[in-house]
Amino acid sequence: MYNVNEKGYYGEFGGAFIPEMLYPNVEHLRQRYLEIMAEPSFKEEFDQLLKDYVGRPSPLYFAKRLSQKYNTKIYLKREDLNHTGAHKINNTIGQILMAKRLGKKRIIAETGAGQHGVATATVCALMGIVCIVYMGEIDIARQAPNVARMKMLGAEVRPALSGSKTLKDATNEAIRDWINNPVDTHYIIGSAIGPHPYPDMVTRFQSIISEEIKWQLKEKEGKENPDYVVACVGGGSNAAGAFYHYLHEEKVGLIAVEAAGKGIDTGQSAATSILGKVGIIHGCKTLLMQTDDGQITEPYSISAGLDYPGVGPMHAHLCTSGRGEFISITDDEAMQAGLMLTKLEGIIPAIESSHAFAIFENRKFNPDDVVVVSLSGRGDKDLQNYIDYFKL
Ligand SMILES: *Cc1c(COP(=O)(O)O)cnc(C)c1O
């Protein structure tokens, strides 16, 4: 009911709205992805790399002081401890193995803040495959450390010079590249978005998160199911992975946390579930922030990873069906929550993840509720933001 159907839809959302010239590529992937993922040799290689290269399983940590403060039982799923510092690597490892089995020799990706670009360049270095990352010219200037990382990893970073010179323009360039190189190239999409089968494929690669939560919680609490799972949502991949094995456990509350930016009504926000209307972005039908005549609105959030005008189709469906509870958190609330986690638990979270921790100020839980929060990434990359914000 909450999984993708055979036509590639979650309720009314999803599908594959792509230029005709990309159809053979996307169709080839659609026909093969489930079969490839089910091959024992694929599973073996994927599991081995998650273990020895990424460092999985990531711990499920009982946050004692945070739990005391909010008078409920809070566990952190430590994706911040993964190699490269976030959950994104789970997906790029899966997709590079997929690309190899599809016979692809060249990888393209687009990136905004550079996190997905780095995760992609990392797996291309690991496999010795050519990597081209499209990035808006403005983002290249803003994200120098990640650009340097990608270059060190051997990727070519190509600037997108059109439009607002940010993420959506980089996406357009990547799609143009794919149209021109349909045979040898695989396009690694970084979140649970894009034309079918990407949202489902990315979700399955990230579903290792909830697969681990189940047995880890069983060890610690004697039961597989928490009362709530909480995750921040940009495109929605860490949330999709954290929710996946609980989608049909209706007693498990699924809480998706979006970036309200400076506030829902300020025009500087990325709270898609509230501000979005049905539209098409990145080849799928979903909730999308747009003007009355359907032009994509430039989103805003202090956290680069949540600064996205759409949301994955699975989440759009979780939102409109009522299965998911959507909460939006402002920049200020997120920054304070990030500092609090640091002081209470000695963990500096990515600002994306800080949004998920900010909900405890207003959303009350019972003392015996078990709440698992996806700590999607570590805050090292955000240090300058924290320095500027708190005048450290
Ligand atoms: C990219 C990123 C996100 C947002 O992406 P999703 O696909 O919504 O998970 C969240 N947290 C961190 C640390 C990220 O790097």
PDB file of N, CA and C in Angstrom, residues 11-45:
ATOM      1  N   GLY A  11       0.400   5.732  -4.595  1.00  0.00           N
ATOM      2  CA  GLY A  11      -0.843   6.500  -4.701  1.00  0.00           C
ATOM      3  C   GLY A  11      -0.835   7.241  -6.029  1.00  0.00           C
ATOM      4  N   GLU A  12      -1.046   8.547  -5.976  1.00  0.00           N
ATOM      5  CA  GLU A  12      -1.058   9.317  -7.230  1.00  0.00           C
ATOM      6  C   GLU A  12       0.323   9.843  -7.613  1.00  0.00           C
ATOM      7  N   PHE A  13       1.342   9.548  -6.789  1.00  0.00           N
ATOM      8  CA  PHE A  13       2.658  10.150  -7.021  1.00  0.00           C
ATOM      9  C   PHE A  13       3.669   9.154  -7.598  1.00  0.00           C
ATOM     10  N   GLY A  14       4.604   9.693  -8.363  1.00  0.00           N
ATOM     11  CA  GLY A  14       5.666   8.850  -8.906  1.00  0.00           C
ATOM     12  C   GLY A  14       5.647   8.871 -10.426  1.00  0.00           C
ATOM     13  N   GLY A  15       5.810   7.683 -11.031  1.00  0.00           N
ATOM     14  CA  GLY A  15       5.819   7.602 -12.487  1.00  0.00           C
ATOM     15  C   GLY A  15       7.162   7.980 -13.078  1.00  0.00           C
ATOM     16  N   ALA A  16       7.207   8.025 -14.402  1.00  0.00           N
ATOM     17  CA  ALA A  16       8.454   8.385 -15.092  1.00  0.00           C
ATOM     18  C   ALA A  16       8.127   9.368 -16.212  1.00  0.00           C
ATOM     19  N   PHE A  17       8.303  10.638 -15.915  1.00  0.00           N
ATOM     20  CA  PHE A  17       8.021  11.698 -16.890  1.00  0.00           C
ATOM     21  C   PHE A  17       9.347  12.183 -17.456  1.00  0.00           C
ATOM     22  N   ILE A  18       9.760  11.533 -18.530  1.00  0.00           N
ATOM     23  CA  ILE A  18      11.117  11.764 -19.031  1.00  0.00           C
ATOM     24  C   ILE A  18      11.084  12.027 -20.529  1.00  0.00           C
ATOM     25  N   PRO A  19      12.129  12.703 -21.025  1.00  0.00           N
ATOM     26  CA  PRO A  19      12.206  12.899 -22.469  1.00  0.00           C
ATOM     27  C   PRO A  19      12.275  11.533 -23.160  1.00  0.00           C
ATOM     28  N   GLU A  20      11.668  11.446 -24.335  1.00  0.00           N
ATOM     29  CA  GLU A  20      11.604  10.187 -25.056  1.00  0.00           C
ATOM     30  C   GLU A  20      12.988   9.556 -25.237  1.00  0.00           C
ATOM     31  N   MET A  21      14.000  10.425 -25.405  1.00  0.00           N
ATOM     32  CA  MET A  21      15.341   9.899 -25.665  1.00  0.00           C
ATOM     33  C   MET A  21      15.947   9.187 -24.462  1.00  0.00           C
ATOM     34  N   LEU A  22      15.387   9.419 -23.288  1.00  0.00           N
ATOM     35  CA  LEU A  22      15.891   8.710 -22.099  1.00  0.00           C
ATOM     36  C   LEU A  22      15.122   7.429 -21.825  1.00  0.00           C
ATOM     37  N   TYR A  23      14.042   7.253 -22.539  1.00  0.00           N
ATOM     38  CA  TYR A  23      13.170   6.120 -22.242  1.00  0.00           C
ATOM     39  C   TYR A  23      13.903   4.771 -22.252  1.00  0.00           C
ATOM     40  N   PRO A  24      14.724   4.488 -23.290  1.00  0.00           N
ATOM     41  CA  PRO A  24      15.393   3.165 -23.312  1.00  0.00           C
ATOM     42  C   PRO A  24      16.269   2.929 -22.079  1.00  0.00           C
ATOM     43  N   ASN A  25      16.990   3.975 -21.657  1.00  0.00           N
ATOM     44  CA  ASN A  25      17.845   3.878 -20.473  1.00  0.00           C
ATOM     45  C   ASN A  25      17.075   3.553 -19.206  1.00  0.00           C
ATOM     46  N   VAL A  26      16.038   4.351 -18.974  1.00  0.00           N
ATOM     47  CA  VAL A  26      15.269   4.200 -17.741  1.00  0.00           C
ATOM     48  C   VAL A  26      14.508   2.877 -17.771  1.00  0.00           C
ATOM     49  N   GLU A  27      14.038   2.513 -18.950  1.00  0.00           N
ATOM     50  CA  GLU A  27      13.295   1.257 -19.094  1.00  0.00           C
ATOM     51  C   GLU A  27      14.214   0.042 -18.861  1.00  0.00           C
ATOM     52  N   HIS A  28      15.440   0.144 -19.370  1.00  0.00           N
ATOM     53  CA  HIS A  28      16.416  -0.927 -19.163  1.00  0.00           C
ATOM     54  C   HIS A  28      16.674  -1.118 -17.664  1.00  0.00           C
ATOM     55  N   LEU A  29      16.849  -0.013 -16.975  1.00  0.00           N
ATOM     56  CA  LEU A  29      17.066  -0.063 -15.528  1.00  0.00           C
ATOM     57  C   LEU A  29      15.836  -0.643 -14.826  1.00  0.00           C
ATOM     58  N   ARG A  30      14.663  -0.201 -15.250  1.00  0.00           N
ATOM     59  CA  ARG A  30      13.430  -0.670 -14.620  1.00  0.00           C
ATOM     60  C   ARG A  30      13.277  -2.188 -14.761  1.00  0.00           C
ATOM     61  N   GLN A  31      13.606  -2.668 -15.956  1.00  0.00           N
ATOM     62  CA  GLN A  31      13.457  -4.105 -16.190  1.00  0.00           C
ATOM     63  C   GLN A  31      14.444  -4.940 -15.392  1.00  0.00           C
ATOM     64  N   ARG A  32      15.606  -4.375 -15.112  1.00  0.00           N
ATOM     65  CA  ARG A  32      16.675  -5.185 -14.516  1.00  0.00           C
ATOM     66  C   ARG A  32      16.899  -5.004 -13.023  1.00  0.00           C
ATOM     67  N   TYR A  33      16.480  -3.850 -12.437  1.00  0.00           N
ATOM     68  CA  TYR A  33      16.999  -3.516 -11.100  1.00  0.00           C
ATOM     69  C   TYR A  33      16.633  -4.523 -10.020  1.00  0.00           C
ATOM     70  N   LEU A  34      15.412  -5.026 -10.027  1.00  0.00           N
ATOM     71  CA  LEU A  34      14.996  -5.945  -8.953  1.00  0.00           C
ATOM     72  C   LEU A  34      15.705  -7.290  -9.088  1.00  0.00           C
ATOM     73  N   GLU A  35      15.806  -7.715 -10.340  1.00  0.00           N
ATOM     74  CA  GLU A  35      16.486  -8.974 -10.634  1.00  0.00           C
ATOM     75  C   GLU A  35      17.960  -8.905 -10.211  1.00  0.00           C
ATOM     76  N   ILE A  36      18.621  -7.802 -10.553  1.00  0.00           N
ATOM     77  CA  ILE A  36      20.035  -7.652 -10.185  1.00  0.00           C
ATOM     78  C   ILE A  36      20.194  -7.596  -8.669  1.00  0.00           C
ATOM     79  N   MET A  37      19.323  -6.830  -8.022  1.00  0.00           N
ATOM     80  CA  MET A  37      19.440  -6.711  -6.561  1.00  0.00           C
ATOM     81  C   MET A  37      19.215  -8.051  -5.864  1.00  0.00           C
ATOM     82  N   ALA A  38      18.481  -8.936  -6.517  1.00  0.00           N
ATOM     83  CA  ALA A  38      18.190 -10.238  -5.906  1.00  0.00           C
ATOM     84  C   ALA A  38      19.279 -11.278  -6.165  1.00  0.00           C
ATOM     85  N   GLU A  39      20.212 -10.968  -7.085  1.00  0.00           N
ATOM     86  CA  GLU A  39      21.285 -11.932  -7.373  1.00  0.00           C
ATOM     87  C   GLU A  39      22.162 -12.128  -6.140  1.00  0.00           C
ATOM     88  N   PRO A  40      22.452 -13.384  -5.798  1.00  0.00           N
ATOM     89  CA  PRO A  40      23.299 -13.633  -4.626  1.00  0.00           C
ATOM     90  C   PRO A  40      24.649 -12.914  -4.704  1.00  0.00           C
ATOM     91  N   SER A  41      25.250 -12.863  -5.900  1.00  0.00           N
ATOM     92  CA  SER A  41      26.569 -12.222  -6.005  1.00  0.00           C
ATOM     93  C   SER A  41      26.465 -10.710  -5.775  1.00  0.00           C
ATOM     94  N   PHE A  42      25.337 -10.130  -6.170  1.00  0.00           N
ATOM     95  CA  PHE A  42      25.135  -8.695  -5.919  1.00  0.00           C
ATOM     96  C   PHE A  42      25.001  -8.449  -4.424  1.00  0.00           C
ATOM     97  N   LYS A  43      24.139  -9.240  -3.802  1.00  0.00           N
ATOM     98  CA  LYS A  43      23.903  -9.079  -2.364  1.00  0.00           C
ATOM     99  C   LYS A  43      25.190  -9.227  -1.577  1.00  0.00           C
ATOM    100  N   GLU A  44      25.968 -10.234  -1.996  1.00  0.00           N
ATOM    101  CA  GLU A  44      27.213 -10.512  -1.286  1.00  0.00           C
ATOM    102  C   GLU A  44      28.174  -9.327  -1.373  1.00  0.00           C
ATOM    103  N   GLU A  45      28.316  -8.788  -2.586  1.00  0.00           N
ATOM    104  CA  GLU A  45      29.252  -7.679  -2.763  1.00  0.00           C
ATOM    105  C   GLU A  45      28.746  -6.431  -2.042  1.00  0.00           C
TER     106      GLU A  45
END
